[in-house]
Coordinates of C-alpha atoms in Angstrom, one line a residue:
Chain A
M219 CA 0.0 0.0 0.0
R220 CA 1.4 3.4 -1.0
M221 CA 1.1 6.3 1.4
R222 CA -0.4 9.5 0.3
P223 CA 1.7 12.7 1.0
S224 CA -0.8 13.8 3.6
D225 CA -0.3 10.5 5.5
I226 CA 3.4 11.0 5.4
L227 CA 3.1 14.5 6.9
L228 CA 0.8 13.1 9.6
R229 CA 3.3 10.4 10.4
I230 CA 6.1 12.9 10.7
G231 CA 4.0 15.0 13.0
A232 CA 3.1 12.0 15.2
Y233 CA 6.8 11.1 15.6
A234 CA 7.8 14.6 16.3
A235 CA 5.2 14.9 19.0
A236 CA 6.0 11.6 20.6
G237 CA 9.7 12.3 20.3
V238 CA 9.6 15.8 21.9
V239 CA 7.4 14.5 24.8
S240 CA 9.7 11.6 25.4
L241 CA 12.8 13.8 25.4
V242 CA 11.2 16.2 27.9
F243 CA 10.4 13.2 30.1
L244 CA 14.0 11.9 29.9
Y245 CA 15.8 15.2 30.2
P246 CA 15.7 15.4 34.0
Y247 CA 17.7 12.2 34.1
W248 CA 20.3 13.5 31.8
W249 CA 20.5 16.8 33.7
M250 CA 20.9 15.0 37.0
L251 CA 23.7 12.8 35.6
V252 CA 25.6 15.7 34.0
S253 CA 25.2 17.9 37.1
A254 CA 26.6 15.1 39.3
F255 CA 29.9 15.6 37.4
R256 CA 30.0 19.3 37.2
P257 CA 31.2 21.6 40.0
T258 CA 28.4 23.7 41.4
R259 CA 30.0 27.0 40.1
A260 CA 30.1 25.6 36.5
I261 CA 26.4 24.7 36.7
M262 CA 25.5 28.2 37.9
S263 CA 27.3 29.8 35.0
N264 CA 25.7 27.4 32.4
P265 CA 22.9 25.2 33.6
L266 CA 22.1 23.9 30.1
K267 CA 25.5 22.3 29.2
L268 CA 24.7 18.9 27.8
F269 CA 28.1 17.3 28.7
P270 CA 30.3 17.7 31.8
E271 CA 33.6 19.6 31.4
R272 CA 35.4 16.4 32.5
I273 CA 34.5 13.1 34.1
D274 CA 35.5 13.2 37.7
F275 CA 34.2 10.8 40.4
S276 CA 35.7 12.8 43.3
I277 CA 32.2 14.0 44.3
F278 CA 31.3 10.5 45.5
S279 CA 34.2 10.6 48.1
E280 CA 33.1 14.1 49.0
I281 CA 29.7 12.8 50.0
G282 CA 31.2 9.8 51.7
R283 CA 29.7 11.0 54.9
I284 CA 26.3 12.5 55.1
G285 CA 24.6 13.6 58.3
G286 CA 27.3 11.9 60.4
V287 CA 26.8 8.5 58.7
D288 CA 28.9 6.8 56.0
L289 CA 27.4 6.7 52.5
W290 CA 27.8 3.0 52.4
V291 CA 25.5 2.6 55.4
Y292 CA 22.7 4.2 53.4
V293 CA 23.5 1.9 50.5
W294 CA 23.5 -1.1 52.7
N295 CA 20.3 -0.1 54.5
S296 CA 18.6 0.4 51.1
V297 CA 19.7 -3.1 49.9
L298 CA 18.9 -4.8 53.2
I299 CA 15.5 -3.1 53.9
T300 CA 14.3 -3.4 50.3
G301 CA 15.6 -7.0 49.9
L302 CA 14.2 -8.4 53.1
S303 CA 10.8 -6.6 52.9
T304 CA 10.4 -7.8 49.3
L305 CA 11.1 -11.4 50.4
L306 CA 8.8 -11.2 53.3
S307 CA 6.1 -9.5 51.2
V308 CA 6.1 -12.3 48.6
V309 CA 5.9 -15.1 51.1
V310 CA 3.4 -13.5 53.4
T311 CA 1.1 -12.1 50.7
A312 CA 1.2 -15.3 48.6
L313 CA 0.2 -17.5 51.6
G314 CA -2.4 -15.0 52.8
A315 CA -4.0 -14.4 49.4
Y316 CA -4.1 -18.2 48.7
A317 CA -5.9 -18.9 52.0
L318 CA -8.4 -16.1 51.5
V319 CA -9.1 -17.2 47.9
R320 CA -9.4 -20.9 48.7
R321 CA -11.6 -20.6 51.8
P322 CA -13.4 -17.2 51.9
D323 CA -16.1 -18.9 54.0
L324 CA -13.9 -19.6 57.0
P325 CA -14.8 -17.5 60.1
G326 CA -12.9 -14.2 60.2
F327 CA -11.6 -14.4 56.7
R328 CA -14.1 -11.9 55.3
F329 CA -13.3 -9.5 58.1
L330 CA -9.6 -9.8 57.4
R331 CA -10.1 -9.1 53.7
Y332 CA -12.2 -6.0 54.4
G333 CA -9.7 -4.8 57.1
F334 CA -6.9 -5.1 54.5
L335 CA -8.9 -3.2 51.9
V336 CA -9.8 -0.4 54.3
A337 CA -6.2 -0.1 55.4
I338 CA -4.9 0.3 51.9
M339 CA -7.5 3.0 51.2
Y340 CA -6.4 5.0 54.2
P341 CA -4.2 7.9 53.1
Y342 CA -0.7 6.4 53.4
M343 CA 1.1 9.3 55.1
L344 CA -1.7 9.6 57.6
L345 CA -1.6 5.9 58.4
V346 CA 2.1 6.2 59.1
I347 CA 1.4 8.7 61.9
P348 CA -0.5 6.1 64.1
V349 CA 1.9 3.5 62.9
Y350 CA 4.5 5.5 64.8
I351 CA 2.4 5.0 68.0
V352 CA 2.1 1.3 67.2
M353 CA 5.8 0.9 66.7
F354 CA 6.4 2.8 69.9
K355 CA 4.1 0.4 71.8
L356 CA 5.8 -2.6 70.2
G357 CA 9.2 -1.3 71.0
L358 CA 10.2 -1.3 67.3
L359 CA 11.0 2.4 66.9
G360 CA 14.5 2.9 65.4
S361 CA 14.9 -0.7 64.3
H362 CA 15.4 -2.2 60.8
A363 CA 12.8 -4.9 61.8
G364 CA 10.0 -2.4 62.3
I365 CA 10.7 -0.8 58.9
I366 CA 10.9 -4.2 57.1
L367 CA 7.6 -5.4 58.7
F368 CA 5.7 -2.3 57.8
L369 CA 6.9 -2.3 54.1
A370 CA 5.9 -6.0 53.7
L371 CA 2.2 -5.2 52.9
G372 CA 1.0 -3.5 49.8
P373 CA -2.1 -3.5 47.7
I374 CA -0.6 -4.4 44.3
Q375 CA 1.1 -7.5 45.7
F376 CA -2.2 -8.7 47.2
F377 CA -4.2 -8.0 44.1
L378 CA -1.8 -9.8 41.8
F379 CA -1.7 -12.9 43.9
E380 CA -5.5 -12.9 44.5
Q381 CA -6.1 -12.6 40.8
F382 CA -3.7 -15.4 40.0
F383 CA -5.1 -17.9 42.6
R384 CA -8.6 -17.1 41.5
A385 CA -7.7 -18.2 38.0
I386 CA -6.5 -21.7 39.0
P387 CA -9.3 -24.0 37.9
G388 CA -11.2 -25.6 40.8
E389 CA -11.1 -29.1 39.1
V390 CA -7.3 -29.2 39.4
I391 CA -7.5 -28.9 43.2
E392 CA -10.6 -31.2 43.5
A393 CA -8.8 -33.9 41.5
A394 CA -5.9 -33.7 43.9
I395 CA -8.2 -33.9 47.0
I396 CA -9.9 -37.0 45.5
D397 CA -6.4 -38.5 45.0
G398 CA -5.9 -38.1 48.7
A399 CA -3.5 -35.1 48.7
S400 CA -3.3 -33.1 51.9
E401 CA -3.7 -29.3 51.8
A402 CA 0.0 -28.9 52.4
Q403 CA 0.8 -31.1 49.4
I404 CA -1.7 -29.2 47.2
L405 CA 0.1 -26.0 48.1
F406 CA 3.7 -27.1 47.7
R407 CA 3.3 -29.6 44.8
I408 CA 0.6 -28.0 42.7
V409 CA 0.0 -24.3 43.5
L410 CA 3.4 -22.9 44.3
P411 CA 5.2 -24.4 41.2
V412 CA 2.7 -22.7 38.9
A413 CA 2.9 -19.5 41.0
A414 CA 6.6 -19.0 40.3
P415 CA 6.3 -16.5 37.4
I416 CA 3.7 -14.4 39.3
S417 CA 5.9 -14.5 42.4
A418 CA 8.8 -13.2 40.3
T419 CA 6.6 -10.3 39.0
V420 CA 5.4 -9.4 42.5
A421 CA 9.0 -9.6 43.8
L422 CA 10.2 -7.3 41.1
I423 CA 7.5 -4.7 41.6
T424 CA 7.8 -4.8 45.4
F425 CA 11.5 -4.2 45.1
L426 CA 11.0 -1.2 42.8
L427 CA 8.3 0.2 45.1
N428 CA 10.1 -0.4 48.4
W429 CA 13.4 1.0 47.2
S430 CA 11.5 4.3 46.7
Q431 CA 9.9 4.4 50.1
W432 CA 10.9 7.2 52.4
F433 CA 8.2 8.4 54.8
P434 CA 7.6 5.2 56.9
I435 CA 11.4 4.9 57.1
L436 CA 11.8 8.4 58.3
I437 CA 9.0 8.0 60.9
V438 CA 10.2 4.7 62.3
S439 CA 13.9 5.8 62.4
K440 CA 15.3 7.4 65.5
S441 CA 18.5 8.4 63.8
P442 CA 20.1 8.4 60.3
D443 CA 21.6 5.0 61.1
T444 CA 18.5 3.3 59.6
Y445 CA 18.0 5.7 56.7
T446 CA 17.9 4.4 53.2
L447 CA 19.2 6.4 50.1
P448 CA 16.0 8.3 49.4
V449 CA 15.7 9.4 53.1
A450 CA 19.3 10.5 53.1
L451 CA 18.7 12.4 49.9
L452 CA 15.7 14.1 51.4
S453 CA 17.6 15.2 54.5
M454 CA 20.5 16.4 52.4
N455 CA 18.1 18.4 50.2
S456 CA 16.5 20.0 53.2
E457 CA 19.8 21.4 54.6
L458 CA 20.5 25.0 54.2
G459 CA 23.3 26.1 51.9
S460 CA 23.1 22.7 50.2
N461 CA 25.9 21.1 48.2
F462 CA 24.2 21.0 44.8
Q463 CA 26.6 18.7 43.1
G464 CA 26.5 16.3 46.0
I465 CA 22.7 16.2 45.9
M466 CA 22.7 15.3 42.3
A467 CA 25.3 12.6 42.8
L468 CA 23.2 11.1 45.6
A469 CA 20.1 11.3 43.4
V470 CA 22.0 9.4 40.7
L471 CA 22.9 6.7 43.3
T472 CA 19.3 6.5 44.4
T473 CA 17.9 6.3 40.8
L474 CA 20.4 4.3 38.8
P475 CA 20.0 0.8 40.3
I476 CA 16.2 1.1 40.0
A477 CA 16.3 2.4 36.4
V478 CA 18.6 -0.4 35.3
L479 CA 16.5 -3.0 37.0
F480 CA 13.4 -1.6 35.4
L481 CA 14.9 -1.4 31.9
L482 CA 16.0 -5.1 32.2
A483 CA 12.6 -6.3 33.2
Q484 CA 10.4 -3.6 31.7
K485 CA 7.8 -5.9 30.1
R486 CA 7.1 -7.8 33.3
V487 CA 6.9 -4.6 35.4
M488 CA 4.6 -2.7 33.1
E489 CA 2.3 -5.6 32.5
G490 CA 2.3 -6.5 36.2
M491 CA 1.5 -3.0 37.4
A492 CA -1.3 -2.6 34.8
S493 CA -3.0 -5.9 35.7
G494 CA -2.5 -5.3 39.5
A495 CA -4.2 -1.9 39.1
V496 CA -7.0 -3.2 36.9
K497 CA -7.9 -5.7 39.6
G498 CA -7.9 -3.2 42.4
Chain B
M61 CA -21.3 -22.3 67.8
T62 CA -20.0 -25.9 67.6
A63 CA -20.4 -25.7 63.8
T64 CA -18.1 -22.6 63.8
I65 CA -15.5 -24.3 66.0
D66 CA -15.7 -27.3 63.8
A67 CA -15.2 -25.3 60.7
I68 CA -12.1 -23.6 62.3
R69 CA -10.7 -26.9 63.4
R70 CA -11.1 -28.5 59.9
G71 CA -9.7 -25.4 58.2
R72 CA -6.8 -24.9 60.6
I73 CA -4.1 -25.2 58.0
F74 CA -5.6 -22.2 56.2
Y75 CA -5.4 -20.3 59.4
L76 CA -1.7 -21.2 59.5
F77 CA -1.2 -20.0 56.0
V78 CA -3.0 -16.7 56.6
M79 CA -1.5 -16.1 60.0
P80 CA 1.5 -13.8 59.0
F81 CA -0.7 -11.8 56.6
A82 CA -3.3 -11.4 59.3
V83 CA -0.8 -10.3 61.9
L84 CA 0.8 -7.7 59.7
T85 CA -2.7 -6.4 58.5
I86 CA -3.9 -6.1 62.1
L87 CA -0.7 -4.6 63.5
F88 CA 0.1 -2.1 60.8
G89 CA -3.4 -1.6 59.2
V90 CA -6.4 -2.1 61.4
W91 CA -4.9 -1.2 64.7
P92 CA -3.3 2.1 63.6
I93 CA -6.5 3.2 61.9
L94 CA -8.6 2.5 65.1
L95 CA -5.9 4.1 67.2
S96 CA -5.9 7.2 64.9
I97 CA -9.7 7.5 65.3
Q98 CA -9.4 7.0 69.0
V99 CA -6.7 9.7 69.3
S100 CA -8.9 12.1 67.3
F101 CA -11.3 12.1 70.3
T102 CA -8.6 12.8 73.0
A103 CA -6.8 15.9 74.2
S104 CA -3.4 16.1 72.4
A105 CA -1.4 16.5 75.5
T106 CA -2.7 13.3 76.9
A107 CA -3.0 11.3 73.7
L108 CA 0.0 9.1 74.1
R109 CA -0.6 8.3 77.8
P110 CA -2.2 5.0 78.9
E111 CA -5.3 6.9 80.2
P112 CA -6.0 9.7 77.7
T113 CA -8.6 12.4 78.4
Y114 CA -11.5 12.1 76.0
V115 CA -12.8 15.4 74.6
G116 CA -15.6 14.2 72.3
F117 CA -15.7 16.1 69.0
A118 CA -13.7 19.0 70.3
N119 CA -10.8 18.3 67.9
Y120 CA -13.1 18.1 65.0
A121 CA -14.8 21.4 66.0
K122 CA -11.4 23.0 66.3
V123 CA -10.3 21.7 62.9
F124 CA -13.5 22.9 61.2
A125 CA -13.1 26.4 62.8
D126 CA -9.5 26.6 61.7
P127 CA -9.2 28.9 58.7
I128 CA -5.9 27.5 57.6
F129 CA -7.4 24.0 57.4
L130 CA -10.5 25.2 55.5
A131 CA -8.2 27.0 53.0
S132 CA -6.0 24.0 52.8
L133 CA -9.0 21.7 52.1
S134 CA -10.3 23.8 49.2
R135 CA -6.7 24.1 47.9
T136 CA -6.4 20.4 48.0
L137 CA -9.7 19.9 46.1
I138 CA -8.7 22.4 43.4
Y139 CA -5.3 20.9 43.0
T140 CA -6.8 17.4 42.8
A141 CA -9.4 18.4 40.1
L142 CA -6.7 20.1 38.0
S143 CA -4.3 17.2 38.4
V144 CA -6.8 14.5 37.6
V145 CA -7.9 16.3 34.4
A146 CA -4.4 17.2 33.3
N147 CA -2.9 13.7 34.0
L148 CA -5.8 11.8 32.4
A149 CA -6.0 14.1 29.3
F150 CA -2.3 13.9 28.7
A151 CA -2.1 10.1 29.3
L152 CA -5.1 9.5 27.1
A153 CA -3.7 11.7 24.3
F154 CA -0.3 10.0 24.4
A155 CA -1.8 6.5 24.6
M156 CA -4.0 7.3 21.5
L157 CA -0.9 8.5 19.7
L158 CA 1.1 5.4 20.5
A159 CA -1.8 3.1 19.7
S160 CA -2.5 4.7 16.3
A161 CA -1.3 3.3 13.1
L162 CA 1.0 6.4 12.7
I163 CA 3.6 5.1 15.1
T164 CA 5.0 1.7 14.4
R165 CA 8.7 1.6 15.1
G166 CA 10.0 3.0 18.3
N167 CA 6.8 2.4 20.2
L168 CA 8.6 0.7 23.1
F169 CA 11.1 3.6 23.4
F170 CA 8.2 6.1 23.9
R171 CA 6.5 3.9 26.4
L172 CA 9.7 3.4 28.4
A173 CA 10.4 7.2 28.4
L174 CA 7.1 7.9 30.0
F175 CA 7.0 4.9 32.4
L176 CA 10.6 5.3 33.8
P177 CA 9.5 8.2 36.0
V178 CA 6.8 6.0 37.5
V179 CA 9.3 3.6 39.1
T180 CA 12.0 6.3 39.8
P181 CA 12.1 7.0 43.5
D182 CA 9.7 10.0 43.9
V183 CA 12.1 11.8 46.3
A184 CA 14.9 11.7 43.7
G185 CA 12.6 12.8 40.9
Y186 CA 11.2 15.7 42.8
V187 CA 14.7 16.8 44.1
V188 CA 15.8 17.1 40.5
W189 CA 12.7 19.0 39.5
R190 CA 13.1 21.3 42.4
W191 CA 16.5 22.3 41.1
L192 CA 15.4 22.4 37.5
Y193 CA 13.0 25.2 38.5
D194 CA 15.7 27.0 40.5
R195 CA 16.4 30.6 39.4
S196 CA 20.2 30.3 39.5
F197 CA 21.0 26.6 38.9
G198 CA 17.9 25.6 37.0
A199 CA 17.9 24.5 33.4
L200 CA 14.3 25.6 32.8
N201 CA 14.7 29.3 33.1
A202 CA 18.0 29.2 31.3
F203 CA 16.2 27.5 28.4
L204 CA 13.3 30.0 28.5
D205 CA 15.8 32.8 28.4
I206 CA 17.5 31.4 25.3
V207 CA 14.3 31.0 23.4
G208 CA 13.2 34.5 24.5
L209 CA 10.3 33.5 26.7
P210 CA 9.6 35.2 30.1
A211 CA 11.0 33.5 33.1
F212 CA 8.9 31.0 35.1
A213 CA 8.8 31.9 38.8
G214 CA 8.2 28.2 39.6
L215 CA 8.3 27.3 43.3
S216 CA 9.1 30.8 44.5
G217 CA 6.0 32.4 43.0
K218 CA 2.8 32.3 45.0
D219 CA 0.7 31.9 41.8
T220 CA 3.0 29.5 40.0
A221 CA 4.0 27.1 42.8
M222 CA 0.9 24.9 42.4
A223 CA 1.4 24.7 38.6
A224 CA 5.1 23.8 39.2
L225 CA 4.1 20.9 41.5
L226 CA 1.4 19.8 39.1
I227 CA 4.0 19.5 36.2
A228 CA 6.5 17.5 38.4
E229 CA 3.7 15.2 39.6
L230 CA 2.5 14.7 36.0
W231 CA 6.0 13.7 35.1
H232 CA 6.0 11.1 37.9
H233 CA 2.5 9.7 37.5
A234 CA 1.2 10.1 33.9
G235 CA 3.1 7.0 32.5
F236 CA 1.1 4.8 34.9
Y237 CA -2.3 6.1 33.6
M238 CA -0.9 5.8 30.0
I239 CA -0.3 2.0 30.3
I240 CA -3.8 1.5 31.7
F241 CA -5.2 3.3 28.7
L242 CA -2.9 1.3 26.4
A243 CA -4.0 -2.0 27.9
N244 CA -7.6 -1.0 27.3
L245 CA -7.0 0.2 23.8
A246 CA -5.3 -3.1 22.9
M247 CA -8.5 -4.9 24.0
R248 CA -10.9 -2.8 21.9
D249 CA -13.0 -4.2 19.0
R250 CA -11.4 -2.8 15.9
S251 CA -14.1 -4.1 13.5
L252 CA -16.4 -1.4 15.0
E253 CA -14.1 1.3 13.8
E254 CA -14.0 -0.2 10.3
A255 CA -17.8 -0.4 10.2
A256 CA -18.0 3.3 11.3
H257 CA -15.5 4.2 8.6
I258 CA -17.5 2.5 5.9
D259 CA -20.6 4.2 7.1
G260 CA -18.8 7.5 6.5
A261 CA -18.0 8.6 10.1
T262 CA -15.3 11.2 10.4
A263 CA -12.1 10.6 12.4
W264 CA -13.5 12.7 15.3
Q265 CA -16.8 10.9 15.2
R266 CA -15.1 7.5 15.3
W267 CA -13.0 8.6 18.2
R268 CA -15.9 10.1 20.2
Y269 CA -18.6 7.6 19.5
V270 CA -16.7 4.3 18.8
I271 CA -13.4 4.4 20.7
L272 CA -14.1 6.5 23.7
P273 CA -17.1 4.5 25.0
Q274 CA -14.9 1.4 24.9
L275 CA -12.4 3.1 27.1
R276 CA -14.8 3.4 30.0
P277 CA -13.1 0.8 32.1
A278 CA -9.7 2.5 31.9
L279 CA -11.3 5.9 32.5
I280 CA -13.0 4.7 35.7
I281 CA -9.9 3.0 37.0
N282 CA -7.7 5.9 36.2
T283 CA -10.1 8.5 37.6
V284 CA -10.5 6.6 40.9
Y285 CA -6.7 6.0 41.2
A286 CA -5.9 9.6 40.3
L287 CA -8.4 11.0 42.8
I288 CA -7.0 9.0 45.6
Q289 CA -3.4 9.8 44.4
F290 CA -3.8 13.6 44.3
L291 CA -6.1 14.0 47.3
K292 CA -3.3 12.8 49.4
T293 CA -0.5 14.7 47.6
F294 CA 2.4 14.8 50.1
T295 CA 5.9 13.9 49.0
V296 CA 6.2 16.5 46.3
V297 CA 5.3 19.2 48.9
V298 CA 7.8 17.9 51.4
V299 CA 10.6 17.9 48.8
M300 CA 9.8 21.0 46.8
T301 CA 7.9 23.6 48.8
K302 CA 7.3 22.7 52.4
G303 CA 3.8 24.1 51.9
G304 CA 5.0 27.5 50.8
P305 CA 5.3 30.2 49.5
T306 CA 2.9 31.6 52.1
D307 CA 0.8 28.4 52.3
A308 CA 0.2 28.3 48.5
T309 CA 0.9 24.6 48.4
N310 CA -0.1 23.6 52.0
F311 CA -2.4 20.7 51.2
V312 CA -4.4 18.8 53.9
S313 CA -2.0 15.8 54.3
Y314 CA 1.0 18.1 54.7
Y315 CA -0.8 20.4 57.2
A316 CA -1.9 17.4 59.2
Y317 CA 1.7 16.2 59.3
Q318 CA 2.9 19.6 60.5
L319 CA 0.4 19.5 63.3
F320 CA 1.5 15.9 64.2
D321 CA 5.1 17.2 64.2
Q322 CA 4.1 19.9 66.7
G323 CA 2.6 17.3 69.0
R324 CA -1.0 18.3 68.2
Y325 CA -2.0 14.7 67.8
G326 CA -5.7 15.1 68.4
E327 CA -6.2 17.7 65.6
A328 CA -3.8 15.9 63.3
T329 CA -5.7 12.6 63.6
A330 CA -9.0 14.4 63.3
M331 CA -7.8 15.8 60.0
A332 CA -6.6 12.4 58.9
T333 CA -10.1 11.0 59.6
I334 CA -11.7 13.8 57.7
L335 CA -9.4 13.4 54.7
F336 CA -10.0 9.6 54.8
A337 CA -13.8 10.3 54.7
V338 CA -13.3 12.7 51.8
V339 CA -11.2 10.2 49.9
I340 CA -13.7 7.4 50.3
V341 CA -16.8 9.6 49.5
I342 CA -15.2 11.1 46.4
S343 CA -13.6 8.0 45.0
M344 CA -16.7 5.9 45.7
S345 CA -19.0 8.4 43.9
A346 CA -16.6 8.6 40.9
Y347 CA -16.8 4.8 40.8
L348 CA -20.6 4.6 41.1
I349 CA -21.1 7.4 38.5
G350 CA -18.9 5.5 36.1
E351 CA -20.6 2.2 36.7
R352 CA -24.1 3.7 36.4
G353 CA -23.2 5.2 33.1
A354 CA -22.0 1.8 31.9
R355 CA -25.3 0.1 32.6
R356 CA -27.3 2.8 30.8

């Protein structure tokens, strides 16, 4: 099929529009990256420069200590808190959603599901305030454990698992029961093996979401010793007379691992987030 | 009663499965909400003591008599309305563009460019935007200067601060609404468009009467999500404006947090309860209006 000239013009227009919008969306990343390598004075004299004057990693040793804590502590906290809360989230939510889907009739299960749904509707930053009181009462303030436990529950994780378990045909499980399989056997031999891909999706999305968390971590922490990278970035950004180049370098450290992970697994992440949202 | 106990006994393995989930939901979901509601009925100074003094609806009365809160509530509603419309219109337009026959190659690149900000840590994204708007460091005004446009006051201007936040938040959220629209567009019935085309419908008519009605599910989901999202706008305020200049971006959740920070627990939790009610009422009515339209 040959294209008419008006179609070609339309096509050029469409690409121009999509291209300009995409570049505007990507520009902040480029600016952040370039600014991390340019001395603050150079940025002030020419904020638009597209490439740094020279590549110089000394800024990362300059921000080696922030707020009295070593940079690597924040990195370690980010990895530890995000990793463990993700693991916990997948295990706890998979088992919980499975039980609620299989036996919604059991006493208390309906209440639990509604309780969960109300909790996730509650404005997050306002839920965190009473959570502070709860953490205080449980003696978990200032601990990694308190942060990890709080970050283990999330709506999208629950909806993805619930949707997946609902789609398992009832006949498969009934056949196993007739064959004399126990509930534990059904879970470990039949359900969990087929749930491996969805668990990977949930783990990936939880990791991305929890890496970005800052408010619950700030609230539960008693000192910067339990801060993750985003919280450290926020407190550095709030200081007066801030070190602009240092802020950009820390922003790069906070963003880069997540951007790489996302680009490696983009299909799974985008499809998972879309279907988790459609269910909710 | 014995039937219930019997059911629990026979389903005990499911209680075992659900136990960790139940413990976390109760400890960090149900209990804090009940606690928050309880604290909203106590005097702030005694709120954290084992035996707090109950003051009835005094905190709620105080909150509703507080001109800063009332201004903050209407500001929140205005910002939410503007943000929902801007985000959904932008996301829908871009999704239509990507789903059209005009763009074939490079589709994935455009999608990734818009979705990357969704997974970028919001603090990092907003920190960068804060400095992009800066008068001396920022790239934005340097660019406007070069192309000969007037400077944008951004976060320092009383009238522009809200717009500046809206743009930064659109950058962070719009990609999410876009993929919901794209998923819905991929599921639509294309034969209807061809039939309309043969019947002589114009491009606008095909979009308005054939495609748009099929996007109702995505529109409902996105509207409800965006309403919840923007009613509780918080992070962007903490990072970029701290509610300023002169309260121009002091939204309800930020104001409630400030009161909490000052130890005014009673009023802060009363505000939290009010905002919770507003979120539920507005998002439920948006959902019901959407569903009723679907049945008609």
